[in-house]
């Protein structure tokens, strides 16, 4: 069954409403994605390469009998995006050696029984400096500020506002050029989930909506540019950037996080 023939309702804004069985499908896909990210904790270290990390991810996806959503997506050829230091997102795994103090986001999307699990976290090769550690903490906590704003009756603007207020309150900036997205039996669906905004604006959240929240936060200015490889997005001012991503579903009184770490490893510094 593909998304077009899927049972159920779509809102006026084009957002699909899923049922209880669909939550179970997303939980399975999300758990595998999270399990893969858990396994990366011990592999990220100075002297390794991002293509070695990606190879380990490809193997885990295959061993689980799952499919990578990113291999073949718009010509992308890897099972992960790995974004180091001033790379904001969509970093392509490659042969460059990680060095002590590098910070990196690893973003994995798997397909299990047709359901998409999309999640990313920050990692540190060796020991981070204090600024990098603070950036990672603020980005992590900003994601959860957004998640805490998720419940029926609130709006997508409430989510964006919560994230933006938290980040700017810490004198960092929210990237505007990339956003979260609806997902389910497709990788990217309506709505665009902005990580900035005004309270009360945007579509109203309803029980059964599935989407990602994936704020990118820069130590410097928010502007980005995409390199000549057509994928790698970097900060224009070369400042450090961080990102965390969860796939979630709206429940009657809040949300279910599909991509929580099965081993309590979501955060790199505790
Ligand atoms: N996982 C990314 C997201 O959060 C999308 C990566 S698409 C790729 O939406 F082709 F760059 F892998
Ligand atoms: Co995503
Ligand atoms: Co992702």
Coordinates of C-alpha atoms and ligand atoms in Angstrom, one line a residue:
X1 CA 0.0 0.0 0.0
X2 CA 1.5 3.3 -0.9
X3 CA 0.6 6.7 0.5
X4 CA -2.0 7.6 -2.1
X5 CA -4.1 4.5 -1.5
X6 CA -3.7 4.7 2.3
X7 CA -6.9 4.7 4.3
X8 CA -7.9 7.7 6.3
X9 CA -8.2 11.5 6.2
X10 CA -6.2 14.4 4.9
X11 CA -6.6 17.9 6.3
X12 CA -7.3 21.0 4.1
X13 CA -3.6 21.7 4.5
X14 CA -2.8 18.3 3.0
X15 CA -1.6 16.7 6.3
X16 CA -2.5 13.1 6.6
X17 CA -4.2 11.8 9.8
X18 CA -2.9 8.3 10.9
X19 CA -4.5 5.7 13.1
X20 CA -3.3 3.5 16.0
X21 CA -1.9 0.7 13.8
X22 CA 0.1 3.4 11.9
X23 CA 1.7 4.6 15.2
X24 CA 2.9 1.0 15.7
X25 CA 4.5 1.0 12.2
X26 CA 6.3 4.3 12.9
X27 CA 7.5 3.1 16.3
X28 CA 9.2 0.1 14.7
X29 CA 10.9 2.1 12.0
X30 CA 11.9 4.8 14.5
X31 CA 13.3 2.3 16.9
X32 CA 15.6 0.8 14.2
X33 CA 16.8 4.3 13.2
X34 CA 17.5 5.1 16.8
X35 CA 19.2 1.8 17.5
X36 CA 21.6 2.5 14.5
X37 CA 22.4 5.9 15.9
X38 CA 23.0 4.3 19.4
X39 CA 25.6 2.0 17.7
X40 CA 27.5 5.0 16.3
X41 CA 28.5 6.3 19.8
X42 CA 31.4 4.0 20.1
X43 CA 32.5 4.3 16.5
X44 CA 32.9 8.1 16.3
X45 CA 36.5 8.9 17.3
X46 CA 39.5 10.8 16.0
X47 CA 41.2 9.0 13.1
X48 CA 38.0 7.4 11.7
X49 CA 36.3 8.7 8.5
X50 CA 32.7 9.6 7.8
X51 CA 32.6 7.1 5.0
X52 CA 33.6 4.4 7.5
X53 CA 30.7 5.4 9.7
X54 CA 28.4 5.4 6.7
X55 CA 29.6 1.9 5.8
X56 CA 28.7 0.7 9.3
X57 CA 25.3 2.2 9.0
X58 CA 24.6 0.6 5.6
X59 CA 25.5 -2.8 7.1
X60 CA 23.2 -2.3 10.0
X61 CA 20.3 -1.2 7.8
X62 CA 20.9 -4.3 5.6
X63 CA 21.4 -6.7 8.5
X64 CA 18.1 -5.6 10.0
X65 CA 16.3 -6.4 6.7
X66 CA 15.4 -2.8 6.3
X67 CA 16.0 -0.3 3.4
X68 CA 17.8 3.1 3.5
X69 CA 15.5 5.9 2.5
X70 CA 18.4 8.1 1.4
X71 CA 20.2 5.8 -1.0
X72 CA 18.8 6.7 -4.4
X73 CA 16.8 9.7 -3.0
X74 CA 17.2 12.5 -5.6
X75 CA 20.5 10.9 -6.6
X76 CA 21.9 10.7 -3.1
X77 CA 24.1 7.6 -2.7
X78 CA 24.7 7.1 1.0
X79 CA 22.7 5.6 4.0
X80 CA 23.4 8.7 6.1
X81 CA 24.2 12.4 6.0
X82 CA 27.2 13.2 8.2
X83 CA 27.7 16.9 8.8
X84 CA 30.9 18.0 10.5
X85 CA 31.6 21.3 12.3
X86 CA 30.4 24.2 10.1
X87 CA 28.4 21.8 7.8
X88 CA 24.7 22.5 8.7
X89 CA 23.2 19.4 7.1
X90 CA 23.3 17.0 4.1
X91 CA 27.1 16.4 4.5
X92 CA 28.2 13.6 2.2
X93 CA 30.2 10.8 3.9
X94 CA 33.8 10.9 2.7
X95 CA 37.5 10.0 3.3
X96 CA 38.5 12.9 5.5
X97 CA 39.8 11.9 8.9
X98 CA 37.9 13.1 12.0
X99 CA 40.2 15.0 14.4
X100 CA 40.0 15.6 18.1
X101 CA 37.2 18.0 19.0
X102 CA 35.2 17.7 15.7
X103 CA 31.5 17.7 16.2
X104 CA 29.2 15.9 13.8
X105 CA 25.6 15.2 13.1
X106 CA 24.6 11.8 11.8
X107 CA 21.2 11.6 10.1
X108 CA 19.7 8.3 9.3
X109 CA 16.4 7.4 7.6
X110 CA 15.2 3.8 7.3
X111 CA 12.2 2.2 5.8
X112 CA 10.6 -0.7 7.8
X113 CA 7.5 -2.4 6.5
X114 CA 6.9 0.8 4.4
X115 CA 7.2 3.2 7.3
X116 CA 9.9 5.9 7.5
X117 CA 12.0 6.5 10.6
X118 CA 14.1 9.7 10.4
X119 CA 16.4 10.9 13.2
X120 CA 19.7 12.6 13.8
X121 CA 22.0 13.4 16.7
X122 CA 25.2 15.1 17.5
X123 CA 28.5 13.2 18.2
X124 CA 31.9 14.4 19.3
X125 CA 35.2 12.9 18.1
X126 CA 37.3 13.0 21.3
X127 CA 36.7 16.0 23.5
X128 CA 34.6 19.0 22.5
X129 CA 35.6 22.6 23.4
X130 CA 33.2 24.4 25.7
X131 CA 31.6 26.5 22.9
X132 CA 30.8 23.3 20.9
X133 CA 29.5 21.6 23.9
X134 CA 27.2 24.5 24.7
X135 CA 26.0 24.6 21.1
X136 CA 25.1 20.9 21.2
X137 CA 23.3 21.3 24.5
X138 CA 21.3 24.3 23.4
X139 CA 20.3 22.5 20.1
X140 CA 19.2 19.4 21.9
X141 CA 17.2 21.3 24.4
X142 CA 15.7 23.5 21.6
X143 CA 14.3 20.3 20.0
X144 CA 12.7 19.3 23.2
X145 CA 11.2 22.9 23.7
X146 CA 9.6 22.3 20.3
X147 CA 8.4 18.8 21.2
X148 CA 6.9 20.1 24.4
X149 CA 4.7 22.4 22.3
X150 CA 3.2 19.5 20.4
X151 CA -0.4 18.7 21.4
X152 CA -3.8 18.9 19.7
X153 CA -5.0 22.5 19.4
X154 CA -1.5 24.1 19.4
X155 CA -0.1 25.2 16.0
X156 CA 3.0 24.6 14.0
X157 CA 3.9 28.3 14.8
X158 CA 3.9 27.4 18.5
X159 CA 6.5 24.8 17.8
X160 CA 8.7 27.1 15.8
X161 CA 8.3 29.9 18.3
X162 CA 9.3 27.7 21.2
X163 CA 12.5 26.7 19.4
X164 CA 13.4 30.1 18.2
X165 CA 12.8 31.8 21.5
X166 CA 15.0 29.2 23.3
X167 CA 17.9 29.4 20.8
X168 CA 17.9 33.2 20.5
X169 CA 17.7 33.5 24.3
X170 CA 21.1 31.7 24.3
X171 CA 22.5 34.1 21.7
X172 CA 22.6 31.5 18.9
X173 CA 20.7 31.5 15.6
X174 CA 18.1 29.2 14.0
X175 CA 18.7 28.1 10.4
X176 CA 15.8 29.2 8.2
X177 CA 16.8 27.5 4.9
X178 CA 15.8 23.9 6.0
X179 CA 12.9 22.6 8.0
X180 CA 11.2 19.5 9.4
X181 CA 8.5 17.7 7.4
X182 CA 5.6 15.4 7.5
X183 CA 6.4 11.7 7.0
X184 CA 4.9 8.3 7.3
X185 CA 4.7 6.0 4.3
X186 CA 6.6 8.7 2.4
X187 CA 9.9 10.5 3.3
X188 CA 8.8 14.1 2.9
X189 CA 5.1 15.2 3.0
X190 CA 3.3 18.4 4.1
X191 CA 3.6 20.3 6.3
X192 CA 7.0 22.2 6.3
X193 CA 7.8 22.3 10.0
X194 CA 9.6 25.6 10.5
X195 CA 12.0 26.0 13.5
X196 CA 11.0 29.7 14.0
X197 CA 7.7 31.5 14.0
X198 CA 5.0 33.3 15.8
X199 CA 2.6 31.7 18.4
X200 CA -0.8 30.8 17.1
X201 CA 0.2 30.8 13.4
X202 CA 0.3 27.9 10.9
X203 CA -1.8 24.8 10.8
X204 CA -3.5 23.5 13.9
X205 CA -2.0 20.2 15.3
X206 CA -4.4 17.2 15.3
X207 CA -4.1 13.8 16.9
X208 CA -2.7 11.4 14.3
X209 CA -0.3 13.8 12.5
X210 CA 3.3 12.5 11.9
X211 CA 6.2 14.8 11.3
X212 CA 9.8 15.5 12.2
X213 CA 11.2 18.4 14.2
X214 CA 14.9 18.9 13.3
X215 CA 16.3 22.3 14.3
X216 CA 19.7 23.4 13.0
X217 CA 21.4 25.9 15.2
X218 CA 24.4 28.1 14.4
X219 CA 26.9 29.7 16.8
X220 CA 27.1 32.6 14.4
X221 CA 24.6 33.9 11.8
X222 CA 21.8 31.8 10.4
X223 CA 22.6 32.1 6.7
X224 CA 23.7 28.9 4.8
X225 CA 25.0 28.1 1.3
X226 CA 25.0 24.8 -0.6
X227 CA 28.4 23.7 -2.0
X228 CA 29.2 22.7 -5.6
X229 CA 28.3 19.1 -4.8
X230 CA 24.7 20.3 -4.7
X231 CA 24.2 18.7 -1.2
X232 CA 26.5 20.0 1.5
X233 CA 25.0 23.0 3.3
X234 CA 27.4 25.1 5.3
X235 CA 27.2 28.2 7.4
X236 CA 28.1 31.3 5.3
X237 CA 30.2 32.7 8.2
X238 CA 31.9 29.3 8.8
X239 CA 30.5 29.2 12.4
X240 CA 29.8 25.8 14.0
X241 CA 26.4 24.3 13.5
X242 CA 24.4 21.5 15.3
X243 CA 21.2 19.6 14.7
X244 CA 19.0 17.0 16.4
X245 CA 16.0 15.3 14.8
X246 CA 13.1 13.2 16.0
X247 CA 10.1 11.7 14.2
X248 CA 7.0 12.1 16.3
X249 CA 3.2 11.5 16.2
X250 CA 0.6 13.7 17.8
X251 CA -1.4 11.9 20.5
X252 CA -4.6 12.9 22.4
X253 CA -2.6 14.8 25.0
X254 CA 0.9 15.4 23.5
X255 CA 3.1 13.3 21.3
X256 CA 4.8 10.0 20.9
X257 CA 8.5 10.2 20.0
X258 CA 9.1 7.3 17.5
X259 CA 12.9 7.7 17.5
X260 CA 13.8 7.7 21.2
X261 CA 17.1 5.9 21.9
X262 CA 16.3 2.3 23.1
X263 CA 19.4 2.6 25.3
X264 CA 19.1 6.1 26.6
X265 CA 21.9 7.4 24.4
X266 CA 20.1 10.3 22.6
X267 CA 22.4 13.0 24.0
X268 CA 26.2 12.8 23.4
X269 CA 27.4 14.5 26.6
X270 CA 25.4 12.5 29.2
Ligands
LIG1 N1 17.2 12.8 6.6 C1 17.1 14.1 6.0 C2 15.9 14.8 6.6 O1 15.9 14.9 7.8 C3 17.0 14.1 4.5 C4 18.2 13.6 3.9 S1 18.0 13.5 2.2 C5 19.5 13.0 1.6 O2 14.9 15.1 6.1 F1 19.3 12.7 0.4 F2 20.3 14.0 1.8 F3 19.9 12.0 2.3
LIG2 CO1 13.9 14.8 8.4
LIG3 CO1 16.9 13.3 8.8

